[in-house]
Protein backbone atom coordinates (compact mmCIF):
# COMPACT_ATOMS: atom_id res chain seq x y z
CA UNK A 1 0.00 0.00 0.00
CA UNK A 2 1.30 3.43 -0.96
CA UNK A 3 0.98 6.35 1.43
CA UNK A 4 -1.04 9.46 0.63
CA UNK A 5 1.49 12.28 0.28
CA UNK A 6 -0.84 14.97 -1.05
CA UNK A 7 -3.64 15.76 -3.46
CA UNK A 8 -3.97 16.70 -7.10
CA UNK A 9 -6.74 18.20 -9.22
CA UNK A 10 -6.91 16.63 -12.66
CA UNK A 11 -8.60 18.35 -15.58
CA UNK A 12 -10.10 15.17 -16.97
CA UNK A 13 -12.06 17.06 -19.67
CA UNK A 14 -8.70 17.79 -21.31
CA UNK A 15 -7.87 14.65 -23.37
CA UNK A 16 -4.14 15.18 -22.84
CA UNK A 17 -4.53 15.25 -19.06
CA UNK A 18 -6.93 12.32 -19.27
CA UNK A 19 -4.40 10.27 -21.25
CA UNK A 20 -1.64 10.82 -18.69
CA UNK A 21 -4.05 10.24 -15.81
CA UNK A 22 -5.13 6.86 -17.15
CA UNK A 23 -1.51 5.71 -17.05
CA UNK A 24 -1.68 6.07 -13.28
CA UNK A 25 1.74 7.70 -13.09
CA UNK A 26 1.98 11.33 -14.20
CA UNK A 27 5.46 12.54 -15.17
CA UNK A 28 6.49 16.20 -15.20
CA UNK A 29 7.04 17.58 -18.69
CA UNK A 30 10.82 17.82 -18.27
CA UNK A 31 10.90 14.07 -17.59
CA UNK A 32 8.79 13.18 -20.63
CA UNK A 33 10.94 15.21 -23.01
CA UNK A 34 14.29 17.02 -22.93
CA UNK A 35 12.91 19.40 -25.57
CA UNK A 36 13.66 23.00 -24.43
CA UNK A 37 10.51 24.88 -23.53
CA UNK A 38 8.61 21.81 -22.31
CA UNK A 39 5.29 22.73 -20.71
CA UNK A 40 2.93 21.17 -18.23
CA UNK A 41 -0.47 20.24 -19.61
CA UNK A 42 -2.00 23.01 -17.45
CA UNK A 43 0.27 25.77 -18.78
CA UNK A 44 -0.13 24.54 -22.35
CA UNK A 45 -3.91 24.57 -22.00
CA UNK A 46 -3.78 28.09 -20.53
CA UNK A 47 -1.77 29.32 -23.51
CA UNK A 48 -4.10 27.52 -25.89
CA UNK A 49 -7.20 29.15 -24.37
CA UNK A 50 -5.84 32.71 -24.51
CA UNK A 51 -2.14 33.28 -25.14
CA UNK A 52 -2.57 37.02 -24.46
CA UNK A 53 -4.21 36.59 -21.06
CA UNK A 54 -2.79 38.15 -17.89
CA UNK A 55 -2.50 34.63 -16.51
CA UNK A 56 -0.08 33.57 -19.26
CA UNK A 57 1.96 36.77 -18.84
CA UNK A 58 2.10 36.16 -15.07
CA UNK A 59 3.38 32.61 -15.52
CA UNK A 60 6.05 33.84 -17.93
CA UNK A 61 7.17 36.49 -15.45
CA UNK A 62 7.25 33.97 -12.59
CA UNK A 63 9.40 31.63 -14.67
CA UNK A 64 11.76 34.47 -15.58
CA UNK A 65 12.26 35.33 -11.90
CA UNK A 66 12.72 31.66 -11.00
CA UNK A 67 15.45 31.21 -13.57
CA UNK A 68 17.21 34.40 -12.51
CA UNK A 69 17.16 33.92 -8.73
CA UNK A 70 15.58 30.61 -7.67
CA UNK A 71 16.79 27.95 -10.07
CA UNK A 72 16.71 25.39 -7.24
CA UNK A 73 12.90 25.62 -7.18
CA UNK A 74 10.68 23.49 -9.39
CA UNK A 75 9.32 25.38 -12.38
CA UNK A 76 5.62 26.13 -12.64
CA UNK A 77 5.93 25.95 -16.41
CA UNK A 78 6.85 22.23 -16.46
CA UNK A 79 6.25 20.93 -12.93
CA UNK A 80 3.23 19.07 -11.58
CA UNK A 81 0.91 21.08 -9.33
CA UNK A 82 -0.18 19.33 -6.13
CA UNK A 83 -1.52 20.31 -2.69
CA UNK A 84 0.40 19.18 0.38
CA UNK A 85 -2.61 18.54 2.63
CA UNK A 86 -6.38 18.24 2.59
CA UNK A 87 -6.83 21.71 4.12
CA UNK A 88 -4.97 23.34 1.23
CA UNK A 89 -6.78 21.12 -1.26
CA UNK A 90 -10.13 22.25 0.19
CA UNK A 91 -9.16 25.94 0.18
CA UNK A 92 -7.94 25.87 -3.41
CA UNK A 93 -11.50 25.14 -4.55
CA UNK A 94 -12.45 28.66 -3.51
CA UNK A 95 -10.28 30.05 -6.34
CA UNK A 96 -13.02 29.21 -8.82
CA UNK A 97 -11.08 27.07 -11.29
CA UNK A 98 -13.75 24.94 -13.04
CA UNK A 99 -11.82 21.67 -12.72
CA UNK A 100 -10.94 22.13 -9.05
CA UNK A 101 -13.84 20.14 -7.67
CA UNK A 102 -13.98 17.27 -5.23
CA UNK A 103 -14.91 14.98 -8.12
CA UNK A 104 -11.64 15.84 -9.91
CA UNK A 105 -9.42 15.44 -6.86
CA UNK A 106 -7.21 12.42 -6.30
CA UNK A 107 -4.83 11.34 -3.57
CA UNK A 108 -1.22 10.97 -4.70
CA UNK A 109 1.99 9.28 -3.67
CA UNK A 110 5.33 11.04 -4.21
CA UNK A 111 7.75 8.15 -3.82
CA UNK A 112 8.90 8.70 -7.42
CA UNK A 113 9.31 12.47 -7.15
CA UNK A 114 12.88 13.64 -7.77
CA UNK A 115 12.52 17.12 -6.31
CA UNK A 116 9.75 19.28 -4.89
CA UNK A 117 9.27 22.87 -3.74
CA UNK A 118 6.41 24.24 -1.65
CA UNK A 119 4.75 27.64 -2.04
CA UNK A 120 1.71 29.57 -0.82
CA UNK A 121 -0.64 29.99 -3.76
CA UNK A 122 -2.20 33.06 -2.10
CA UNK A 123 0.69 35.21 -3.36
CA UNK A 124 -0.49 34.60 -6.92
CA UNK A 125 -4.19 34.91 -6.08
CA UNK A 126 -4.01 38.19 -4.15
CA UNK A 127 -0.84 39.94 -5.32
CA UNK A 128 -0.28 39.15 -9.00
CA UNK A 129 -1.64 42.61 -9.95
CA UNK A 130 0.71 44.43 -7.55
CA UNK A 131 2.92 47.08 -9.12
CA UNK A 132 5.65 45.96 -6.72
CA UNK A 133 6.82 42.59 -8.03
CA UNK A 134 8.50 41.56 -4.78
CA UNK A 135 5.57 39.20 -4.18
CA UNK A 136 7.23 36.88 -6.70
CA UNK A 137 10.28 36.58 -4.48
CA UNK A 138 8.04 35.86 -1.50
CA UNK A 139 6.29 33.17 -3.50
CA UNK A 140 9.49 31.49 -4.64
CA UNK A 141 11.12 31.59 -1.21
CA UNK A 142 8.11 29.77 0.24
CA UNK A 143 6.90 32.52 2.56
CA UNK A 144 3.36 32.38 3.92
CA UNK A 145 1.15 35.12 2.47
CA UNK A 146 -0.14 37.30 5.35
CA UNK A 147 -3.86 37.83 5.87
CA UNK A 148 -5.02 34.54 4.36
CA UNK A 149 -5.14 30.92 5.42
CA UNK A 150 -2.28 29.35 3.43
CA UNK A 151 -2.90 27.27 0.34
CA UNK A 152 0.27 25.21 0.18
CA UNK A 153 1.01 23.89 -3.28
CA UNK A 154 3.87 21.51 -3.91
CA UNK A 155 5.47 21.65 -7.34
CA UNK A 156 6.87 18.29 -8.37
CA UNK A 157 9.80 17.42 -10.61
CA UNK A 158 9.60 13.74 -11.43
CA UNK A 159 6.61 11.45 -11.19
CA UNK A 160 3.34 11.48 -9.25
CA UNK A 161 1.46 8.23 -8.62
CA UNK A 162 -2.32 8.68 -8.77
CA UNK A 163 -4.02 6.61 -6.08
CA UNK A 164 -7.46 5.09 -6.58
CA UNK A 165 -9.27 4.23 -9.79
CA UNK A 166 -12.29 6.55 -9.98
CA UNK A 167 -10.60 9.38 -11.91
CA UNK A 168 -8.58 6.97 -14.01
CA UNK A 169 -11.79 5.22 -15.11
CA UNK A 170 -13.33 8.59 -15.97
CA UNK A 171 -10.19 9.49 -17.91
CA UNK A 172 -10.37 6.23 -19.82
CA UNK A 173 -13.92 6.95 -20.98
CA UNK A 174 -12.94 10.36 -22.31
CA UNK A 175 -9.88 9.10 -24.19
CA UNK A 176 -11.85 6.17 -25.62
CA UNK A 177 -14.35 8.63 -27.08
CA UNK A 178 -11.67 11.02 -28.36
CA UNK A 179 -9.01 8.59 -29.64
CA UNK A 180 -10.69 5.19 -30.27
CA UNK A 181 -7.89 4.08 -32.61
CA UNK A 182 -5.28 4.72 -29.88
CA UNK A 183 -6.67 2.41 -27.18
CA UNK A 184 -4.05 -0.27 -27.69
CA UNK A 185 -1.25 2.26 -27.40
CA UNK A 186 -2.88 3.79 -24.32
CA UNK A 187 -3.04 0.40 -22.60
CA UNK A 188 0.62 -0.15 -23.39
CA UNK A 189 1.31 3.31 -21.96
CA UNK A 190 -0.47 2.27 -18.75
CA UNK A 191 1.59 -0.91 -18.54
CA UNK A 192 4.75 1.09 -19.22
CA UNK A 193 4.05 3.25 -16.18
CA UNK A 194 3.95 0.20 -13.93
CA UNK A 195 7.21 -1.24 -15.28
CA UNK A 196 9.03 2.04 -14.64
CA UNK A 197 8.98 3.59 -18.11
CA UNK A 198 7.69 6.92 -19.45
CA UNK A 199 6.70 5.40 -22.80
CA UNK A 200 3.28 6.71 -23.78
CA UNK A 201 3.44 9.91 -21.71
CA UNK A 202 2.43 13.15 -23.43
CA UNK A 203 3.93 16.59 -22.87
CA UNK A 204 3.63 19.94 -24.58
CA UNK A 205 6.51 22.19 -25.57
CA UNK A 206 6.96 25.65 -27.02
CA UNK A 207 9.42 26.22 -29.82
CA UNK A 208 10.60 29.23 -31.82
CA UNK A 209 9.94 28.87 -35.55
CA UNK A 210 11.22 31.77 -37.66
CA UNK A 211 8.98 34.70 -36.69
CA UNK A 212 6.54 32.62 -34.62
CA UNK A 213 6.15 30.60 -31.45
CA UNK A 214 4.57 27.17 -31.79
CA UNK A 215 3.07 24.97 -29.08
CA UNK A 216 3.33 21.32 -30.09
CA UNK A 217 2.97 17.98 -28.33
CA UNK A 218 5.38 15.12 -27.78
CA UNK A 219 4.54 11.45 -27.22
CA UNK A 220 7.40 9.69 -25.47
CA UNK A 221 8.30 6.48 -27.35
CA UNK A 222 12.02 6.51 -26.59
CA UNK A 223 12.18 3.01 -25.09
CA UNK A 224 9.46 1.45 -27.23
CA UNK A 225 11.88 -0.77 -29.15
CA UNK A 226 14.30 -1.40 -26.30
CA UNK A 227 14.53 -5.17 -25.67
CA UNK A 228 14.58 -4.70 -21.90
CA UNK A 229 11.41 -2.62 -21.99
CA UNK A 230 9.68 -5.03 -24.39
CA UNK A 231 10.47 -7.94 -22.05
CA UNK A 232 9.15 -6.06 -19.01
CA UNK A 233 5.89 -5.35 -20.83
CA UNK A 234 5.59 -8.97 -21.95
CA UNK A 235 6.22 -10.24 -18.41
CA UNK A 236 3.64 -7.82 -17.01
CA UNK A 237 1.04 -8.88 -19.56
CA UNK A 238 1.62 -12.51 -18.69
CA UNK A 239 1.28 -12.04 -14.92
CA UNK A 240 -0.97 -9.01 -14.35
CA UNK A 241 -4.51 -7.96 -15.40
CA UNK A 242 -4.53 -6.33 -18.82
CA UNK A 243 -7.35 -4.77 -20.85
CA UNK A 244 -7.29 -7.36 -23.63
CA UNK A 245 -10.36 -5.82 -25.28
CA UNK A 246 -8.26 -2.78 -26.17
CA UNK A 247 -5.18 -4.73 -27.22
CA UNK A 248 -6.27 -7.89 -29.02
CA UNK A 249 -8.33 -6.32 -31.88
CA UNK A 250 -5.27 -4.32 -32.94
CA UNK A 251 -2.65 -7.01 -32.38
CA UNK A 252 -4.72 -9.46 -34.44
CA UNK A 253 -4.33 -7.04 -37.36
CA UNK A 254 -0.58 -6.75 -36.83
CA UNK A 255 -0.71 -3.20 -35.49
CA UNK A 256 -0.67 -1.26 -32.24
CA UNK A 257 -3.19 1.20 -33.65
CA UNK A 258 -2.48 4.88 -34.22
CA UNK A 259 -0.97 7.54 -32.02
CA UNK A 260 -3.45 10.15 -30.76
CA UNK A 261 -3.85 12.98 -33.27
CA UNK A 262 -2.83 16.06 -31.30
CA UNK A 263 -2.67 18.52 -34.17
CA UNK A 264 -5.89 20.26 -33.14
CA UNK A 265 -4.22 21.20 -29.83
CA UNK A 266 -1.20 22.84 -31.46
CA UNK A 267 -0.82 26.61 -31.66
CA UNK A 268 1.14 29.02 -33.86
CA UNK A 269 1.45 32.72 -32.96
CA UNK A 270 3.66 35.56 -34.13
CA UNK A 271 6.53 36.38 -31.78
CA UNK A 272 5.75 40.08 -32.09
CA UNK A 273 2.32 39.44 -30.55
CA UNK A 274 3.57 37.34 -27.63
CA UNK A 275 7.20 38.30 -26.87
CA UNK A 276 6.92 37.13 -23.23
CA UNK A 277 6.62 33.49 -24.33
CA UNK A 278 10.39 33.61 -24.87
CA UNK A 279 10.72 33.37 -21.07
CA UNK A 280 9.44 29.78 -21.26
CA UNK A 281 12.16 28.64 -23.69
mmCIF file of C-alpha atoms in Angstrom:
data_model
loop_
_atom_site.group_PDB
_atom_site.id
_atom_site.type_symbol
_atom_site.label_atom_id
_atom_site.label_comp_id
_atom_site.label_asym_id
_atom_site.label_seq_id
_atom_site.Cartn_x
_atom_site.Cartn_y
_atom_site.Cartn_z
ATOM 1 C CA UNK A 1 0.000 0.000 0.000
ATOM 2 C CA UNK A 2 1.304 3.426 -0.961
ATOM 3 C CA UNK A 3 0.978 6.346 1.435
ATOM 4 C CA UNK A 4 -1.043 9.463 0.633
ATOM 5 C CA UNK A 5 1.488 12.281 0.281
ATOM 6 C CA UNK A 6 -0.839 14.968 -1.048
ATOM 7 C CA UNK A 7 -3.644 15.759 -3.457
ATOM 8 C CA UNK A 8 -3.970 16.696 -7.101
ATOM 9 C CA UNK A 9 -6.741 18.200 -9.220
ATOM 10 C CA UNK A 10 -6.915 16.632 -12.659
ATOM 11 C CA UNK A 11 -8.600 18.355 -15.583
ATOM 12 C CA UNK A 12 -10.103 15.173 -16.970
ATOM 13 C CA UNK A 13 -12.064 17.055 -19.666
ATOM 14 C CA UNK A 14 -8.703 17.789 -21.307
ATOM 15 C CA UNK A 15 -7.875 14.654 -23.365
ATOM 16 C CA UNK A 16 -4.143 15.177 -22.838
ATOM 17 C CA UNK A 17 -4.526 15.254 -19.064
ATOM 18 C CA UNK A 18 -6.929 12.324 -19.270
ATOM 19 C CA UNK A 19 -4.398 10.265 -21.247
ATOM 20 C CA UNK A 20 -1.635 10.818 -18.686
ATOM 21 C CA UNK A 21 -4.050 10.238 -15.807
ATOM 22 C CA UNK A 22 -5.133 6.857 -17.146
ATOM 23 C CA UNK A 23 -1.509 5.714 -17.050
ATOM 24 C CA UNK A 24 -1.683 6.075 -13.275
ATOM 25 C CA UNK A 25 1.738 7.701 -13.091
ATOM 26 C CA UNK A 26 1.980 11.329 -14.199
ATOM 27 C CA UNK A 27 5.458 12.543 -15.166
ATOM 28 C CA UNK A 28 6.491 16.195 -15.203
ATOM 29 C CA UNK A 29 7.038 17.579 -18.688
ATOM 30 C CA UNK A 30 10.824 17.817 -18.270
ATOM 31 C CA UNK A 31 10.895 14.067 -17.589
ATOM 32 C CA UNK A 32 8.785 13.180 -20.632
ATOM 33 C CA UNK A 33 10.944 15.210 -23.014
ATOM 34 C CA UNK A 34 14.285 17.021 -22.934
ATOM 35 C CA UNK A 35 12.911 19.397 -25.565
ATOM 36 C CA UNK A 36 13.663 22.995 -24.432
ATOM 37 C CA UNK A 37 10.505 24.880 -23.526
ATOM 38 C CA UNK A 38 8.613 21.809 -22.307
ATOM 39 C CA UNK A 39 5.286 22.729 -20.714
ATOM 40 C CA UNK A 40 2.934 21.166 -18.225
ATOM 41 C CA UNK A 41 -0.469 20.238 -19.607
ATOM 42 C CA UNK A 42 -1.996 23.012 -17.451
ATOM 43 C CA UNK A 43 0.275 25.773 -18.776
ATOM 44 C CA UNK A 44 -0.126 24.542 -22.354
ATOM 45 C CA UNK A 45 -3.913 24.571 -21.999
ATOM 46 C CA UNK A 46 -3.781 28.091 -20.528
ATOM 47 C CA UNK A 47 -1.769 29.321 -23.515
ATOM 48 C CA UNK A 48 -4.101 27.524 -25.891
ATOM 49 C CA UNK A 49 -7.203 29.154 -24.371
ATOM 50 C CA UNK A 50 -5.836 32.709 -24.511
ATOM 51 C CA UNK A 51 -2.142 33.284 -25.140
ATOM 52 C CA UNK A 52 -2.573 37.023 -24.460
ATOM 53 C CA UNK A 53 -4.205 36.592 -21.059
ATOM 54 C CA UNK A 54 -2.792 38.149 -17.894
ATOM 55 C CA UNK A 55 -2.498 34.628 -16.505
ATOM 56 C CA UNK A 56 -0.078 33.573 -19.262
ATOM 57 C CA UNK A 57 1.964 36.770 -18.838
ATOM 58 C CA UNK A 58 2.097 36.160 -15.071
ATOM 59 C CA UNK A 59 3.379 32.613 -15.524
ATOM 60 C CA UNK A 60 6.049 33.837 -17.933
ATOM 61 C CA UNK A 61 7.167 36.492 -15.450
ATOM 62 C CA UNK A 62 7.252 33.971 -12.594
ATOM 63 C CA UNK A 63 9.399 31.627 -14.670
ATOM 64 C CA UNK A 64 11.757 34.467 -15.578
ATOM 65 C CA UNK A 65 12.257 35.328 -11.898
ATOM 66 C CA UNK A 66 12.719 31.662 -10.995
ATOM 67 C CA UNK A 67 15.454 31.209 -13.571
ATOM 68 C CA UNK A 68 17.208 34.397 -12.510
ATOM 69 C CA UNK A 69 17.157 33.920 -8.729
ATOM 70 C CA UNK A 70 15.579 30.607 -7.675
ATOM 71 C CA UNK A 71 16.786 27.953 -10.072
ATOM 72 C CA UNK A 72 16.711 25.393 -7.244
ATOM 73 C CA UNK A 73 12.899 25.623 -7.182
ATOM 74 C CA UNK A 74 10.680 23.486 -9.388
ATOM 75 C CA UNK A 75 9.322 25.380 -12.381
ATOM 76 C CA UNK A 76 5.618 26.134 -12.636
ATOM 77 C CA UNK A 77 5.933 25.952 -16.410
ATOM 78 C CA UNK A 78 6.845 22.233 -16.462
ATOM 79 C CA UNK A 79 6.255 20.928 -12.925
ATOM 80 C CA UNK A 80 3.228 19.070 -11.584
ATOM 81 C CA UNK A 81 0.908 21.083 -9.327
ATOM 82 C CA UNK A 82 -0.177 19.332 -6.126
ATOM 83 C CA UNK A 83 -1.517 20.313 -2.687
ATOM 84 C CA UNK A 84 0.404 19.184 0.375
ATOM 85 C CA UNK A 85 -2.608 18.544 2.632
ATOM 86 C CA UNK A 86 -6.379 18.243 2.585
ATOM 87 C CA UNK A 87 -6.825 21.708 4.122
ATOM 88 C CA UNK A 88 -4.966 23.344 1.233
ATOM 89 C CA UNK A 89 -6.782 21.118 -1.261
ATOM 90 C CA UNK A 90 -10.125 22.250 0.189
ATOM 91 C CA UNK A 91 -9.162 25.939 0.177
ATOM 92 C CA UNK A 92 -7.944 25.869 -3.414
ATOM 93 C CA UNK A 93 -11.505 25.136 -4.545
ATOM 94 C CA UNK A 94 -12.451 28.662 -3.514
ATOM 95 C CA UNK A 95 -10.284 30.049 -6.335
ATOM 96 C CA UNK A 96 -13.017 29.208 -8.820
ATOM 97 C CA UNK A 97 -11.077 27.068 -11.291
ATOM 98 C CA UNK A 98 -13.750 24.945 -13.037
ATOM 99 C CA UNK A 99 -11.818 21.665 -12.723
ATOM 100 C CA UNK A 100 -10.944 22.129 -9.054
ATOM 101 C CA UNK A 101 -13.840 20.142 -7.667
ATOM 102 C CA UNK A 102 -13.984 17.274 -5.229
ATOM 103 C CA UNK A 103 -14.911 14.979 -8.119
ATOM 104 C CA UNK A 104 -11.643 15.838 -9.908
ATOM 105 C CA UNK A 105 -9.424 15.442 -6.861
ATOM 106 C CA UNK A 106 -7.207 12.420 -6.297
ATOM 107 C CA UNK A 107 -4.826 11.344 -3.574
ATOM 108 C CA UNK A 108 -1.222 10.967 -4.698
ATOM 109 C CA UNK A 109 1.988 9.283 -3.673
ATOM 110 C CA UNK A 110 5.328 11.045 -4.206
ATOM 111 C CA UNK A 111 7.755 8.145 -3.819
ATOM 112 C CA UNK A 112 8.901 8.699 -7.420
ATOM 113 C CA UNK A 113 9.314 12.470 -7.148
ATOM 114 C CA UNK A 114 12.876 13.637 -7.765
ATOM 115 C CA UNK A 115 12.520 17.122 -6.313
ATOM 116 C CA UNK A 116 9.751 19.283 -4.886
ATOM 117 C CA UNK A 117 9.272 22.871 -3.738
ATOM 118 C CA UNK A 118 6.412 24.238 -1.652
ATOM 119 C CA UNK A 119 4.751 27.644 -2.044
ATOM 120 C CA UNK A 120 1.712 29.566 -0.820
ATOM 121 C CA UNK A 121 -0.641 29.992 -3.760
ATOM 122 C CA UNK A 122 -2.199 33.062 -2.104
ATOM 123 C CA UNK A 123 0.685 35.213 -3.356
ATOM 124 C CA UNK A 124 -0.494 34.603 -6.915
ATOM 125 C CA UNK A 125 -4.186 34.913 -6.083
ATOM 126 C CA UNK A 126 -4.012 38.187 -4.148
ATOM 127 C CA UNK A 127 -0.836 39.936 -5.317
ATOM 128 C CA UNK A 128 -0.284 39.147 -9.005
ATOM 129 C CA UNK A 129 -1.637 42.607 -9.949
ATOM 130 C CA UNK A 130 0.708 44.426 -7.548
ATOM 131 C CA UNK A 131 2.919 47.084 -9.120
ATOM 132 C CA UNK A 132 5.651 45.963 -6.718
ATOM 133 C CA UNK A 133 6.821 42.588 -8.032
ATOM 134 C CA UNK A 134 8.503 41.560 -4.776
ATOM 135 C CA UNK A 135 5.573 39.200 -4.180
ATOM 136 C CA UNK A 136 7.233 36.882 -6.702
ATOM 137 C CA UNK A 137 10.285 36.583 -4.478
ATOM 138 C CA UNK A 138 8.043 35.860 -1.498
ATOM 139 C CA UNK A 139 6.286 33.166 -3.500
ATOM 140 C CA UNK A 140 9.494 31.491 -4.642
ATOM 141 C CA UNK A 141 11.122 31.585 -1.208
ATOM 142 C CA UNK A 142 8.111 29.774 0.239
ATOM 143 C CA UNK A 143 6.900 32.517 2.564
ATOM 144 C CA UNK A 144 3.361 32.384 3.915
ATOM 145 C CA UNK A 145 1.148 35.122 2.468
ATOM 146 C CA UNK A 146 -0.143 37.299 5.349
ATOM 147 C CA UNK A 147 -3.856 37.830 5.867
ATOM 148 C CA UNK A 148 -5.021 34.543 4.364
ATOM 149 C CA UNK A 149 -5.145 30.920 5.417
ATOM 150 C CA UNK A 150 -2.283 29.355 3.431
ATOM 151 C CA UNK A 151 -2.897 27.272 0.341
ATOM 152 C CA UNK A 152 0.267 25.211 0.180
ATOM 153 C CA UNK A 153 1.011 23.887 -3.283
ATOM 154 C CA UNK A 154 3.867 21.508 -3.906
ATOM 155 C CA UNK A 155 5.465 21.652 -7.343
ATOM 156 C CA UNK A 156 6.871 18.293 -8.371
ATOM 157 C CA UNK A 157 9.796 17.425 -10.607
ATOM 158 C CA UNK A 158 9.599 13.736 -11.428
ATOM 159 C CA UNK A 159 6.605 11.453 -11.186
ATOM 160 C CA UNK A 160 3.345 11.477 -9.246
ATOM 161 C CA UNK A 161 1.459 8.233 -8.619
ATOM 162 C CA UNK A 162 -2.319 8.683 -8.769
ATOM 163 C CA UNK A 163 -4.019 6.610 -6.076
ATOM 164 C CA UNK A 164 -7.456 5.089 -6.576
ATOM 165 C CA UNK A 165 -9.268 4.227 -9.785
ATOM 166 C CA UNK A 166 -12.286 6.553 -9.979
ATOM 167 C CA UNK A 167 -10.603 9.378 -11.909
ATOM 168 C CA UNK A 168 -8.584 6.969 -14.015
ATOM 169 C CA UNK A 169 -11.788 5.222 -15.109
ATOM 170 C CA UNK A 170 -13.330 8.586 -15.970
ATOM 171 C CA UNK A 171 -10.189 9.490 -17.907
ATOM 172 C CA UNK A 172 -10.373 6.227 -19.824
ATOM 173 C CA UNK A 173 -13.924 6.946 -20.980
ATOM 174 C CA UNK A 174 -12.941 10.358 -22.313
ATOM 175 C CA UNK A 175 -9.880 9.097 -24.187
ATOM 176 C CA UNK A 176 -11.854 6.173 -25.621
ATOM 177 C CA UNK A 177 -14.355 8.633 -27.081
ATOM 178 C CA UNK A 178 -11.667 11.022 -28.361
ATOM 179 C CA UNK A 179 -9.014 8.595 -29.644
ATOM 180 C CA UNK A 180 -10.686 5.187 -30.269
ATOM 181 C CA UNK A 181 -7.890 4.080 -32.607
ATOM 182 C CA UNK A 182 -5.283 4.715 -29.883
ATOM 183 C CA UNK A 183 -6.672 2.414 -27.179
ATOM 184 C CA UNK A 184 -4.047 -0.274 -27.689
ATOM 185 C CA UNK A 185 -1.252 2.262 -27.398
ATOM 186 C CA UNK A 186 -2.883 3.788 -24.318
ATOM 187 C CA UNK A 187 -3.045 0.405 -22.599
ATOM 188 C CA UNK A 188 0.622 -0.153 -23.395
ATOM 189 C CA UNK A 189 1.309 3.311 -21.962
ATOM 190 C CA UNK A 190 -0.474 2.266 -18.754
ATOM 191 C CA UNK A 191 1.585 -0.912 -18.539
ATOM 192 C CA UNK A 192 4.746 1.091 -19.222
ATOM 193 C CA UNK A 193 4.049 3.249 -16.182
ATOM 194 C CA UNK A 194 3.952 0.200 -13.934
ATOM 195 C CA UNK A 195 7.209 -1.239 -15.278
ATOM 196 C CA UNK A 196 9.030 2.045 -14.639
ATOM 197 C CA UNK A 197 8.978 3.590 -18.113
ATOM 198 C CA UNK A 198 7.690 6.919 -19.452
ATOM 199 C CA UNK A 199 6.699 5.396 -22.804
ATOM 200 C CA UNK A 200 3.278 6.709 -23.776
ATOM 201 C CA UNK A 201 3.440 9.909 -21.708
ATOM 202 C CA UNK A 202 2.425 13.149 -23.427
ATOM 203 C CA UNK A 203 3.932 16.592 -22.867
ATOM 204 C CA UNK A 204 3.627 19.944 -24.581
ATOM 205 C CA UNK A 205 6.510 22.188 -25.567
ATOM 206 C CA UNK A 206 6.956 25.648 -27.016
ATOM 207 C CA UNK A 207 9.422 26.215 -29.822
ATOM 208 C CA UNK A 208 10.603 29.227 -31.817
ATOM 209 C CA UNK A 209 9.938 28.873 -35.546
ATOM 210 C CA UNK A 210 11.224 31.771 -37.657
ATOM 211 C CA UNK A 211 8.975 34.703 -36.690
ATOM 212 C CA UNK A 212 6.535 32.616 -34.624
ATOM 213 C CA UNK A 213 6.148 30.601 -31.454
ATOM 214 C CA UNK A 214 4.566 27.174 -31.792
ATOM 215 C CA UNK A 215 3.073 24.966 -29.080
ATOM 216 C CA UNK A 216 3.325 21.324 -30.090
ATOM 217 C CA UNK A 217 2.972 17.979 -28.333
ATOM 218 C CA UNK A 218 5.379 15.117 -27.777
ATOM 219 C CA UNK A 219 4.537 11.454 -27.223
ATOM 220 C CA UNK A 220 7.399 9.686 -25.474
ATOM 221 C CA UNK A 221 8.298 6.479 -27.352
ATOM 222 C CA UNK A 222 12.019 6.507 -26.587
ATOM 223 C CA UNK A 223 12.175 3.009 -25.087
ATOM 224 C CA UNK A 224 9.455 1.455 -27.228
ATOM 225 C CA UNK A 225 11.879 -0.774 -29.149
ATOM 226 C CA UNK A 226 14.303 -1.397 -26.303
ATOM 227 C CA UNK A 227 14.529 -5.171 -25.673
ATOM 228 C CA UNK A 228 14.579 -4.703 -21.898
ATOM 229 C CA UNK A 229 11.414 -2.619 -21.994
ATOM 230 C CA UNK A 230 9.683 -5.030 -24.389
ATOM 231 C CA UNK A 231 10.474 -7.942 -22.052
ATOM 232 C CA UNK A 232 9.147 -6.063 -19.009
ATOM 233 C CA UNK A 233 5.889 -5.352 -20.827
ATOM 234 C CA UNK A 234 5.587 -8.970 -21.950
ATOM 235 C CA UNK A 235 6.215 -10.241 -18.408
ATOM 236 C CA UNK A 236 3.637 -7.823 -17.007
ATOM 237 C CA UNK A 237 1.037 -8.879 -19.559
ATOM 238 C CA UNK A 238 1.618 -12.511 -18.691
ATOM 239 C CA UNK A 239 1.280 -12.040 -14.919
ATOM 240 C CA UNK A 240 -0.973 -9.007 -14.348
ATOM 241 C CA UNK A 241 -4.506 -7.962 -15.403
ATOM 242 C CA UNK A 242 -4.534 -6.329 -18.822
ATOM 243 C CA UNK A 243 -7.348 -4.767 -20.854
ATOM 244 C CA UNK A 244 -7.287 -7.364 -23.632
ATOM 245 C CA UNK A 245 -10.355 -5.819 -25.281
ATOM 246 C CA UNK A 246 -8.262 -2.779 -26.165
ATOM 247 C CA UNK A 247 -5.185 -4.727 -27.221
ATOM 248 C CA UNK A 248 -6.265 -7.890 -29.023
ATOM 249 C CA UNK A 249 -8.326 -6.322 -31.883
ATOM 250 C CA UNK A 250 -5.272 -4.316 -32.936
ATOM 251 C CA UNK A 251 -2.652 -7.010 -32.375
ATOM 252 C CA UNK A 252 -4.723 -9.462 -34.436
ATOM 253 C CA UNK A 253 -4.332 -7.044 -37.359
ATOM 254 C CA UNK A 254 -0.578 -6.750 -36.828
ATOM 255 C CA UNK A 255 -0.708 -3.198 -35.492
ATOM 256 C CA UNK A 256 -0.674 -1.256 -32.242
ATOM 257 C CA UNK A 257 -3.191 1.202 -33.653
ATOM 258 C CA UNK A 258 -2.477 4.879 -34.219
ATOM 259 C CA UNK A 259 -0.970 7.535 -32.023
ATOM 260 C CA UNK A 260 -3.449 10.151 -30.764
ATOM 261 C CA UNK A 261 -3.853 12.977 -33.269
ATOM 262 C CA UNK A 262 -2.825 16.059 -31.302
ATOM 263 C CA UNK A 263 -2.673 18.523 -34.169
ATOM 264 C CA UNK A 264 -5.887 20.263 -33.136
ATOM 265 C CA UNK A 265 -4.220 21.196 -29.830
ATOM 266 C CA UNK A 266 -1.203 22.844 -31.464
ATOM 267 C CA UNK A 267 -0.816 26.608 -31.664
ATOM 268 C CA UNK A 268 1.142 29.021 -33.855
ATOM 269 C CA UNK A 269 1.454 32.717 -32.962
ATOM 270 C CA UNK A 270 3.664 35.563 -34.129
ATOM 271 C CA UNK A 271 6.532 36.377 -31.778
ATOM 272 C CA UNK A 272 5.750 40.082 -32.089
ATOM 273 C CA UNK A 273 2.323 39.443 -30.553
ATOM 274 C CA UNK A 274 3.574 37.345 -27.632
ATOM 275 C CA UNK A 275 7.198 38.303 -26.874
ATOM 276 C CA UNK A 276 6.922 37.133 -23.233
ATOM 277 C CA UNK A 277 6.620 33.494 -24.326
ATOM 278 C CA UNK A 278 10.387 33.611 -24.874
ATOM 279 C CA UNK A 279 10.723 33.374 -21.070
ATOM 280 C CA UNK A 280 9.439 29.781 -21.264
ATOM 281 C CA UNK A 281 12.163 28.644 -23.689
#
